[in-house]
mmCIF file of C-alpha atoms in Angstrom:
data_model
loop_
_atom_site.group_PDB
_atom_site.id
_atom_site.type_symbol
_atom_site.label_atom_id
_atom_site.label_comp_id
_atom_site.label_asym_id
_atom_site.label_seq_id
_atom_site.Cartn_x
_atom_site.Cartn_y
_atom_site.Cartn_z
ATOM 1 C CA MET A 1 -9.078 33.366 -1.135
ATOM 2 C CA SER A 2 -12.790 34.011 -2.114
ATOM 3 C CA ALA A 3 -14.536 31.979 0.650
ATOM 4 C CA THR A 4 -13.901 32.033 4.444
ATOM 5 C CA LYS A 5 -14.201 29.231 7.007
ATOM 6 C CA SER A 6 -17.293 30.687 8.622
ATOM 7 C CA THR A 7 -19.278 31.354 5.207
ATOM 8 C CA SER A 8 -17.937 28.257 3.076
ATOM 9 C CA GLN A 9 -20.186 25.299 2.343
ATOM 10 C CA ASN A 10 -17.584 23.165 0.680
ATOM 11 C CA LEU A 11 -14.351 25.095 0.606
ATOM 12 C CA SER A 12 -12.222 23.170 -2.019
ATOM 13 C CA PHE A 13 -8.416 23.576 -3.054
ATOM 14 C CA VAL A 14 -8.430 24.029 -6.818
ATOM 15 C CA LEU A 15 -5.776 23.818 -9.671
ATOM 16 C CA GLU A 16 -6.573 26.208 -12.331
ATOM 17 C CA GLY A 17 -3.196 25.933 -14.265
ATOM 18 C CA ILE A 18 0.496 25.299 -13.755
ATOM 19 C CA HIS A 19 1.353 26.793 -10.367
ATOM 20 C CA GLN A 20 -2.103 28.370 -10.370
ATOM 21 C CA VAL A 21 -4.192 27.513 -7.467
ATOM 22 C CA LYS A 22 -7.099 28.906 -5.482
ATOM 23 C CA PHE A 23 -9.605 28.206 -2.716
ATOM 24 C CA GLU A 24 -13.028 27.968 -4.013
ATOM 25 C CA ASP A 25 -16.540 27.455 -2.395
ATOM 26 C CA ARG A 26 -18.382 24.870 -4.196
ATOM 27 C CA PRO A 27 -21.838 23.088 -3.637
ATOM 28 C CA ILE A 28 -21.899 20.224 -1.028
ATOM 29 C CA PRO A 29 -21.994 17.383 -3.198
ATOM 30 C CA GLU A 30 -25.289 15.310 -3.243
ATOM 31 C CA LEU A 31 -25.765 11.411 -2.917
ATOM 32 C CA LYS A 32 -26.440 10.417 -6.294
ATOM 33 C CA ASP A 33 -26.777 6.624 -5.368
ATOM 34 C CA ALA A 34 -28.517 4.994 -2.431
ATOM 35 C CA HIS A 35 -25.257 3.218 -1.610
ATOM 36 C CA ASP A 36 -23.216 6.710 -1.615
ATOM 37 C CA VAL A 37 -22.046 8.400 1.758
ATOM 38 C CA LEU A 38 -21.014 11.861 2.141
ATOM 39 C CA ILE A 39 -17.800 12.269 3.934
ATOM 40 C CA ASP A 40 -16.409 15.071 5.977
ATOM 41 C CA VAL A 41 -12.578 14.979 4.864
ATOM 42 C CA LYS A 42 -10.226 15.229 7.873
ATOM 43 C CA PHE A 43 -6.745 14.724 6.427
ATOM 44 C CA THR A 44 -5.085 14.541 3.009
ATOM 45 C CA GLY A 45 -1.766 13.402 2.122
ATOM 46 C CA ILE A 46 0.342 14.961 -0.732
ATOM 47 C CA CYS A 47 1.174 12.542 -3.526
ATOM 48 C CA GLY A 48 4.038 12.775 -6.228
ATOM 49 C CA SER A 49 1.002 12.879 -8.536
ATOM 50 C CA ASP A 50 -0.611 15.841 -7.192
ATOM 51 C CA VAL A 51 2.604 18.029 -7.279
ATOM 52 C CA HIS A 52 3.221 16.803 -10.627
ATOM 53 C CA TYR A 53 -0.093 18.216 -11.771
ATOM 54 C CA TRP A 54 0.595 21.439 -10.006
ATOM 55 C CA GLU A 55 3.813 21.703 -11.528
ATOM 56 C CA HIS A 56 3.346 20.647 -15.086
ATOM 57 C CA GLY A 57 -0.409 20.324 -15.623
ATOM 58 C CA SER A 58 -0.435 16.913 -16.957
ATOM 59 C CA ILE A 59 0.841 13.326 -16.440
ATOM 60 C CA GLY A 60 0.955 11.589 -19.553
ATOM 61 C CA GLN A 61 -2.234 11.695 -21.544
ATOM 62 C CA PHE A 62 -4.173 12.995 -18.212
ATOM 63 C CA VAL A 63 -4.172 16.788 -19.128
ATOM 64 C CA VAL A 64 -5.969 19.272 -16.682
ATOM 65 C CA LYS A 65 -8.076 21.283 -19.043
ATOM 66 C CA ASP A 66 -10.508 22.642 -16.541
ATOM 67 C CA PRO A 67 -10.269 23.626 -13.100
ATOM 68 C CA MET A 68 -9.613 20.589 -10.786
ATOM 69 C CA VAL A 69 -9.588 19.662 -6.838
ATOM 70 C CA LEU A 70 -6.533 18.202 -6.025
ATOM 71 C CA GLY A 71 -5.891 15.410 -3.393
ATOM 72 C CA HIS A 72 -6.602 11.594 -3.139
ATOM 73 C CA GLU A 73 -4.928 10.347 -0.199
ATOM 74 C CA SER A 74 -7.627 11.049 2.412
ATOM 75 C CA SER A 75 -9.655 9.883 5.406
ATOM 76 C CA GLY A 76 -12.780 11.478 7.044
ATOM 77 C CA VAL A 77 -15.974 10.983 9.115
ATOM 78 C CA VAL A 78 -19.098 10.049 7.588
ATOM 79 C CA SER A 79 -21.563 12.847 7.312
ATOM 80 C CA LYS A 80 -24.459 11.383 5.638
ATOM 81 C CA VAL A 81 -25.524 7.893 4.078
ATOM 82 C CA GLY A 82 -27.629 6.922 1.316
ATOM 83 C CA SER A 83 -30.728 4.804 1.860
ATOM 84 C CA ALA A 84 -29.300 1.450 1.047
ATOM 85 C CA VAL A 85 -25.930 1.942 3.237
ATOM 86 C CA LYS A 86 -25.646 -0.981 5.601
ATOM 87 C CA SER A 87 -22.012 -1.172 6.653
ATOM 88 C CA LEU A 88 -21.436 2.495 7.657
ATOM 89 C CA LYS A 89 -23.361 5.167 9.703
ATOM 90 C CA VAL A 90 -23.006 8.950 10.480
ATOM 91 C CA GLY A 91 -19.919 9.357 12.719
ATOM 92 C CA ASP A 92 -17.890 6.484 11.521
ATOM 93 C CA GLN A 93 -14.290 7.283 10.824
ATOM 94 C CA VAL A 94 -13.038 5.900 7.322
ATOM 95 C CA ALA A 95 -9.838 5.633 4.949
ATOM 96 C CA MET A 96 -11.181 6.612 1.559
ATOM 97 C CA GLU A 97 -10.276 4.760 -1.732
ATOM 98 C CA PRO A 98 -10.425 7.390 -4.315
ATOM 99 C CA GLY A 99 -10.817 5.395 -7.438
ATOM 100 C CA VAL A 100 -14.296 4.228 -8.428
ATOM 101 C CA CYS A 101 -14.747 1.552 -10.965
ATOM 102 C CA CYS A 102 -17.545 1.076 -13.530
ATOM 103 C CA ARG A 103 -18.103 -2.576 -12.160
ATOM 104 C CA ARG A 104 -19.113 -3.531 -15.614
ATOM 105 C CA CYS A 105 -16.205 -3.697 -18.113
ATOM 106 C CA GLU A 106 -14.260 -6.760 -18.691
ATOM 107 C CA PRO A 107 -11.220 -6.027 -16.379
ATOM 108 C CA CYS A 108 -13.908 -5.317 -13.336
ATOM 109 C CA LYS A 109 -15.777 -8.464 -14.174
ATOM 110 C CA ARG A 110 -12.492 -10.591 -13.922
ATOM 111 C CA GLY A 111 -11.623 -8.831 -10.669
ATOM 112 C CA LYS A 112 -8.994 -6.591 -11.727
ATOM 113 C CA TYR A 113 -10.698 -3.262 -11.160
ATOM 114 C CA ASN A 114 -7.819 -1.286 -10.738
ATOM 115 C CA LEU A 115 -7.580 -1.724 -14.644
ATOM 116 C CA CYS A 116 -11.004 -0.375 -15.264
ATOM 117 C CA GLU A 117 -11.666 1.002 -18.774
ATOM 118 C CA SER A 118 -13.859 3.770 -17.308
ATOM 119 C CA MET A 119 -11.985 4.426 -13.779
ATOM 120 C CA ALA A 120 -13.004 7.823 -12.121
ATOM 121 C CA PHE A 121 -10.101 8.524 -9.973
ATOM 122 C CA ALA A 122 -9.873 11.430 -7.856
ATOM 123 C CA ALA A 123 -7.671 14.375 -8.820
ATOM 124 C CA THR A 124 -7.168 12.514 -12.314
ATOM 125 C CA PRO A 125 -8.546 14.746 -14.945
ATOM 126 C CA PRO A 126 -11.650 15.199 -15.391
ATOM 127 C CA TYR A 127 -12.409 14.010 -11.876
ATOM 128 C CA ASP A 128 -12.120 16.446 -8.854
ATOM 129 C CA GLY A 129 -9.983 15.182 -5.880
ATOM 130 C CA THR A 130 -10.382 15.107 -2.141
ATOM 131 C CA LEU A 131 -8.872 18.362 -0.873
ATOM 132 C CA ALA A 132 -12.278 19.798 -0.062
ATOM 133 C CA ARG A 133 -14.805 19.755 2.970
ATOM 134 C CA TYR A 134 -16.776 17.100 1.636
ATOM 135 C CA TYR A 135 -16.620 14.142 -0.755
ATOM 136 C CA VAL A 136 -18.944 11.526 -1.806
ATOM 137 C CA LEU A 137 -17.920 7.805 -2.377
ATOM 138 C CA PRO A 138 -19.736 4.707 -2.724
ATOM 139 C CA GLU A 139 -19.789 2.886 0.804
ATOM 140 C CA ASP A 140 -17.736 -0.042 -0.144
ATOM 141 C CA PHE A 141 -14.851 2.295 -1.172
ATOM 142 C CA CYS A 142 -14.619 3.415 2.460
ATOM 143 C CA TYR A 143 -13.041 1.332 4.969
ATOM 144 C CA LYS A 144 -14.087 1.791 8.586
ATOM 145 C CA LEU A 145 -11.129 2.662 10.784
ATOM 146 C CA PRO A 146 -10.701 0.668 13.793
ATOM 147 C CA GLU A 147 -10.767 2.312 17.305
ATOM 148 C CA ASN A 148 -6.966 1.932 17.715
ATOM 149 C CA MET A 149 -6.300 3.548 14.267
ATOM 150 C CA THR A 150 -6.206 7.529 14.056
ATOM 151 C CA LEU A 151 -7.623 9.588 11.065
ATOM 152 C CA SER A 152 -4.023 10.617 10.140
ATOM 153 C CA GLU A 153 -3.127 6.945 9.990
ATOM 154 C CA GLY A 154 -6.370 6.515 8.059
ATOM 155 C CA ALA A 155 -5.071 9.047 5.217
ATOM 156 C CA LEU A 156 -1.874 6.768 4.697
ATOM 157 C CA MET A 157 -3.936 4.059 3.473
ATOM 158 C CA GLU A 158 -3.990 5.108 -0.059
ATOM 159 C CA PRO A 159 0.129 4.786 -0.291
ATOM 160 C CA LEU A 160 -0.135 1.799 1.643
ATOM 161 C CA GLY A 161 -2.743 0.188 -0.313
ATOM 162 C CA VAL A 162 -0.105 0.802 -3.440
ATOM 163 C CA ALA A 163 2.610 -0.793 -1.462
ATOM 164 C CA VAL A 164 0.324 -3.820 -0.587
ATOM 165 C CA HIS A 165 -0.558 -4.319 -4.252
ATOM 166 C CA ILE A 166 3.096 -4.182 -5.346
ATOM 167 C CA VAL A 167 4.387 -6.646 -2.761
ATOM 168 C CA ARG A 168 1.336 -8.794 -3.615
ATOM 169 C CA GLN A 169 2.287 -8.678 -7.280
ATOM 170 C CA ALA A 170 5.581 -9.986 -6.304
ATOM 171 C CA SER A 171 4.119 -12.838 -4.135
ATOM 172 C CA VAL A 172 6.560 -12.235 -1.513
ATOM 173 C CA THR A 173 6.721 -15.166 0.894
ATOM 174 C CA PRO A 174 8.584 -15.882 4.266
ATOM 175 C CA GLY A 175 12.334 -16.225 4.148
ATOM 176 C CA GLN A 176 12.682 -14.458 0.807
ATOM 177 C CA SER A 177 15.286 -11.644 0.193
ATOM 178 C CA VAL A 178 13.535 -8.490 -1.277
ATOM 179 C CA VAL A 179 15.527 -5.610 -2.778
ATOM 180 C CA VAL A 180 13.502 -2.203 -3.123
ATOM 181 C CA PHE A 181 14.564 0.559 -5.208
ATOM 182 C CA GLY A 182 13.579 4.247 -4.045
ATOM 183 C CA ALA A 183 13.064 5.082 -0.456
ATOM 184 C CA GLY A 184 10.389 7.775 -0.903
ATOM 185 C CA PRO A 185 6.845 6.922 0.811
ATOM 186 C CA VAL A 186 5.747 4.165 -1.580
ATOM 187 C CA GLY A 187 9.378 2.448 -1.325
ATOM 188 C CA LEU A 188 9.456 2.474 2.439
ATOM 189 C CA LEU A 189 6.178 1.257 2.535
ATOM 190 C CA CYS A 190 7.089 -1.601 0.323
ATOM 191 C CA CYS A 191 9.852 -2.285 2.760
ATOM 192 C CA ALA A 192 7.377 -2.651 5.611
ATOM 193 C CA VAL A 193 4.826 -4.875 3.826
ATOM 194 C CA ALA A 194 7.611 -7.082 2.729
ATOM 195 C CA ARG A 195 8.877 -7.418 6.166
ATOM 196 C CA ALA A 196 5.059 -8.201 7.466
ATOM 197 C CA PHE A 197 4.821 -10.933 4.816
ATOM 198 C CA GLY A 198 7.926 -12.520 6.119
ATOM 199 C CA ALA A 199 10.773 -11.377 4.011
ATOM 200 C CA SER A 200 13.994 -12.202 6.017
ATOM 201 C CA LYS A 201 16.261 -9.660 4.009
ATOM 202 C CA VAL A 202 14.778 -6.321 2.852
ATOM 203 C CA VAL A 203 17.481 -4.020 1.202
ATOM 204 C CA ALA A 204 16.479 -0.383 0.407
ATOM 205 C CA VAL A 205 18.238 1.290 -2.410
ATOM 206 C CA ASP A 206 18.430 5.153 -2.979
ATOM 207 C CA ILE A 207 21.016 7.770 -3.886
ATOM 208 C CA GLN A 208 20.010 10.068 -0.879
ATOM 209 C CA LYS A 209 21.825 9.233 2.165
ATOM 210 C CA PRO A 210 19.069 10.741 4.648
ATOM 211 C CA ARG A 211 16.605 8.509 2.943
ATOM 212 C CA LEU A 212 18.721 5.370 3.510
ATOM 213 C CA GLU A 213 19.248 6.400 7.128
ATOM 214 C CA PHE A 214 15.432 6.543 7.616
ATOM 215 C CA ALA A 215 14.906 3.269 5.715
ATOM 216 C CA LYS A 216 17.243 1.462 8.034
ATOM 217 C CA LYS A 217 15.492 2.735 11.185
ATOM 218 C CA TYR A 218 12.155 2.153 9.576
ATOM 219 C CA ALA A 219 11.703 -1.227 7.990
ATOM 220 C CA ALA A 220 14.733 -2.310 5.678
ATOM 221 C CA THR A 221 17.187 -4.947 7.336
ATOM 222 C CA SER A 222 20.118 -3.063 5.316
ATOM 223 C CA VAL A 223 20.652 -0.362 2.816
ATOM 224 C CA PHE A 224 22.467 0.207 -0.439
ATOM 225 C CA GLU A 225 23.769 3.454 -1.989
ATOM 226 C CA PRO A 226 24.595 2.914 -5.667
ATOM 227 C CA ALA A 227 27.802 4.293 -7.270
ATOM 228 C CA LYS A 228 28.355 6.109 -10.384
ATOM 229 C CA ALA A 229 28.961 2.871 -12.099
ATOM 230 C CA PRO A 230 27.510 0.419 -14.477
ATOM 231 C CA ALA A 231 24.263 -1.707 -13.564
ATOM 232 C CA ILE A 232 26.057 -4.747 -13.530
ATOM 233 C CA GLU A 233 28.928 -3.543 -11.048
ATOM 234 C CA ASN A 234 26.444 -1.958 -8.837
ATOM 235 C CA ALA A 235 24.408 -5.155 -8.875
ATOM 236 C CA ALA A 236 27.556 -7.459 -7.801
ATOM 237 C CA ARG A 237 28.476 -5.247 -4.943
ATOM 238 C CA MET A 238 24.889 -5.231 -3.698
ATOM 239 C CA ILE A 239 24.843 -9.058 -3.998
ATOM 240 C CA GLU A 240 28.236 -9.292 -2.094
ATOM 241 C CA THR A 241 27.610 -6.542 0.649
ATOM 242 C CA ASN A 242 24.264 -8.031 1.521
ATOM 243 C CA GLY A 243 24.715 -11.906 1.103
ATOM 244 C CA LEU A 244 22.268 -12.206 -1.561
ATOM 245 C CA GLY A 245 23.889 -15.551 -2.903
ATOM 246 C CA GLN A 246 22.796 -16.043 -6.454
ATOM 247 C CA GLY A 247 20.832 -12.714 -6.177
ATOM 248 C CA ALA A 248 17.834 -11.386 -4.611
ATOM 249 C CA ASP A 249 14.422 -13.356 -4.664
ATOM 250 C CA VAL A 250 12.314 -10.209 -5.768
ATOM 251 C CA VAL A 251 13.207 -6.715 -6.887
ATOM 252 C CA ILE A 252 10.634 -3.762 -6.575
ATOM 253 C CA ASP A 253 11.433 -0.737 -8.340
ATOM 254 C CA ALA A 254 9.440 2.362 -6.678
ATOM 255 C CA SER A 255 11.628 4.879 -8.308
ATOM 256 C CA GLY A 256 10.857 5.010 -11.960
ATOM 257 C CA ALA A 257 14.665 5.634 -12.455
ATOM 258 C CA GLU A 258 16.243 3.918 -15.348
ATOM 259 C CA PRO A 259 19.717 3.001 -13.659
ATOM 260 C CA SER A 260 17.282 1.310 -11.029
ATOM 261 C CA VAL A 261 15.526 -0.625 -13.554
ATOM 262 C CA HIS A 262 18.928 -1.988 -14.894
ATOM 263 C CA THR A 263 20.367 -2.707 -11.742
ATOM 264 C CA GLY A 264 17.308 -4.228 -10.654
ATOM 265 C CA ILE A 265 17.128 -6.830 -13.258
ATOM 266 C CA HIS A 266 20.938 -7.719 -12.773
ATOM 267 C CA VAL A 267 20.585 -8.320 -9.048
ATOM 268 C CA LEU A 268 17.826 -10.809 -9.247
ATOM 269 C CA ARG A 269 18.551 -14.507 -9.071
ATOM 270 C CA PRO A 270 17.582 -16.993 -11.780
ATOM 271 C CA GLY A 271 13.866 -17.212 -11.568
ATOM 272 C CA GLY A 272 13.391 -14.329 -9.592
ATOM 273 C CA THR A 273 10.482 -11.672 -9.692
ATOM 274 C CA TYR A 274 10.717 -7.927 -10.636
ATOM 275 C CA VAL A 275 7.899 -5.828 -10.221
ATOM 276 C CA GLN A 276 7.805 -2.288 -11.642
ATOM 277 C CA GLY A 277 5.808 0.092 -9.357
ATOM 278 C CA GLY A 278 7.522 3.487 -9.727
ATOM 279 C CA MET A 279 6.482 5.551 -12.816
ATOM 280 C CA GLY A 280 9.401 7.177 -14.683
ATOM 281 C CA ARG A 281 9.825 8.301 -18.559
ATOM 282 C CA SER A 282 7.271 6.433 -20.874
ATOM 283 C CA GLU A 283 10.102 4.420 -22.730
ATOM 284 C CA ILE A 284 13.787 3.381 -21.535
ATOM 285 C CA THR A 285 16.183 0.870 -22.572
ATOM 286 C CA PHE A 286 15.715 -2.326 -20.774
ATOM 287 C CA PRO A 287 18.182 -5.357 -20.205
ATOM 288 C CA ILE A 288 16.069 -7.807 -22.170
ATOM 289 C CA MET A 289 18.976 -10.398 -22.376
ATOM 290 C CA ALA A 290 19.227 -11.025 -18.639
ATOM 291 C CA ALA A 291 15.684 -11.075 -18.268
ATOM 292 C CA CYS A 292 15.389 -13.788 -20.728
ATOM 293 C CA THR A 293 18.286 -16.013 -19.733
ATOM 294 C CA LYS A 294 17.501 -15.557 -16.145
ATOM 295 C CA GLU A 295 13.634 -16.515 -16.800
ATOM 296 C CA LEU A 296 12.620 -13.790 -14.674
ATOM 297 C CA ASN A 297 9.142 -12.874 -13.854
ATOM 298 C CA VAL A 298 8.465 -9.345 -14.888
ATOM 299 C CA LYS A 299 5.509 -7.633 -13.804
ATOM 300 C CA GLY A 300 3.738 -4.050 -13.707
ATOM 301 C CA SER A 301 1.894 -2.762 -10.901
ATOM 302 C CA PHE A 302 -0.952 -0.115 -10.995
ATOM 303 C CA ARG A 303 -2.657 1.421 -8.076
ATOM 304 C CA TYR A 304 -4.482 -0.997 -5.776
ATOM 305 C CA GLY A 305 -7.158 -3.799 -6.366
ATOM 306 C CA SER A 306 -9.356 -5.953 -4.521
ATOM 307 C CA GLY A 307 -8.443 -6.501 -0.938
ATOM 308 C CA ASP A 308 -5.619 -4.319 -0.998
ATOM 309 C CA TYR A 309 -7.007 -1.402 1.393
ATOM 310 C CA LYS A 310 -8.691 -3.851 3.661
ATOM 311 C CA LEU A 311 -5.289 -5.462 4.012
ATOM 312 C CA ALA A 312 -3.562 -2.173 4.552
ATOM 313 C CA VAL A 313 -5.962 -1.241 7.394
ATOM 314 C CA ASP A 314 -5.437 -4.666 8.993
ATOM 315 C CA LEU A 315 -1.727 -4.422 8.892
ATOM 316 C CA VAL A 316 -1.692 -1.263 10.710
ATOM 317 C CA SER A 317 -4.386 -1.921 13.272
ATOM 318 C CA SER A 318 -2.483 -5.210 13.974
ATOM 319 C CA GLY A 319 0.805 -3.493 14.582
ATOM 320 C CA LYS A 320 2.536 -5.093 11.706
ATOM 321 C CA VAL A 321 3.118 -1.942 9.906
ATOM 322 C CA ASN A 322 3.731 1.548 11.260
ATOM 323 C CA VAL A 323 2.774 4.398 9.270
ATOM 324 C CA LYS A 324 2.654 7.088 11.932
ATOM 325 C CA GLU A 325 6.663 7.275 11.505
ATOM 326 C CA LEU A 326 6.343 8.496 7.920
ATOM 327 C CA ILE A 327 4.078 11.567 8.846
ATOM 328 C CA THR A 328 6.615 14.446 9.123
ATOM 329 C CA GLY A 329 4.161 17.426 9.250
ATOM 330 C CA THR A 330 0.654 18.449 9.221
ATOM 331 C CA VAL A 331 -0.553 21.912 7.914
ATOM 332 C CA LYS A 332 -3.783 23.762 8.030
ATOM 333 C CA PHE A 333 -6.244 23.530 5.067
ATOM 334 C CA GLN A 334 -5.575 27.099 4.268
ATOM 335 C CA GLU A 335 -1.914 26.607 4.063
ATOM 336 C CA ALA A 336 -2.232 23.717 1.511
ATOM 337 C CA GLU A 337 -0.091 25.622 -1.122
ATOM 338 C CA GLN A 338 2.766 26.215 1.138
ATOM 339 C CA ALA A 339 2.689 22.288 1.690
ATOM 340 C CA PHE A 340 2.963 21.554 -1.931
ATOM 341 C CA LYS A 341 5.939 23.660 -2.143
ATOM 342 C CA GLU A 342 7.588 21.987 0.807
ATOM 343 C CA VAL A 343 6.967 18.650 -0.878
ATOM 344 C CA LYS A 344 8.342 19.689 -4.152
ATOM 345 C CA ALA A 345 11.535 20.980 -2.197
ATOM 346 C CA GLY A 346 11.851 17.428 -0.930
ATOM 347 C CA LYS A 347 11.010 18.209 2.795
ATOM 348 C CA GLY A 348 10.077 15.600 5.005
ATOM 349 C CA ILE A 349 8.500 12.176 3.871
ATOM 350 C CA LYS A 350 4.700 12.624 3.975
ATOM 351 C CA THR A 351 3.057 15.830 4.700
ATOM 352 C CA LEU A 352 -0.774 15.805 5.740
ATOM 353 C CA ILE A 353 -3.184 18.858 5.004
ATOM 354 C CA ALA A 354 -5.697 18.935 7.754
ATOM 355 C CA GLY A 355 -9.443 19.064 6.926
ATOM 356 C CA ILE A 356 -11.584 22.203 7.821
ATOM 357 C CA GLU A 357 -12.529 22.707 11.378
#
């Protein structure tokens, strides 16, 4: 560690290569636009993508070629505002949306800014992430936290925003039955959002018993552990044991696992909706006959878009979704590497890294 807390301006947690990280003091970022704000980062959650970059140095076509600051699930306190900023002031506590779109390309213009052709997303090469003392964002990508929300809750608005987007893609409505594959942080939050949207049955599916036990206490109305059996058999057993009638109205896959995709398609009722939220292998086999003959609505889901972060904050501040229960530990900034090791080992649900005091 080359910089100390007392002398550093902008201590940052930098990935140099596979399993190669260091603390580096960097310049405090400048406000380049009149609408920018400087944020003193207070909490950052560790996401699977952060761990994947640390473990493999790349995700798909995104390859770490130069040293990159990690982290993108953050909250903080406004430290400085640009001359045109009207919605925020110094001292405001905010959740930070870490992907800034160009606002000019066709996806942006039609309201699908999460599909922006020139997205600058934190901790996705070549852009630095939020695991630093300071970070700059446009004011409209900062969401002021209500007084009844903490900064640690604010750091979970990123995964909750992902879950909100997935459940909105599924168009979940009151009284529906929803099956969620994968009881990691995003899957658990999908269960909670589906319940908040009025789903009457929410079945959490996972192969790890501790995750299922937590899901049942947290937001699922029931849980299901797949057997080592064909997908059609697991689907039939799930329908029977959970009283799903012709099948589930909605299936959300938050696992990315091929057997989950297969089982999910087979567990849906005719005319049901399937949303792929988890990322697995780039190519898998797919039960296309069932998707066609049941005339399923099959959708993808990527990050979050217009209104998702705002709704995430509203769901927590109104008490409809509890994110505190997912926080299983908080470590000091200087212990960031240890936190990555623990997340890689599967310890806890959501680990936060505290900002620099």
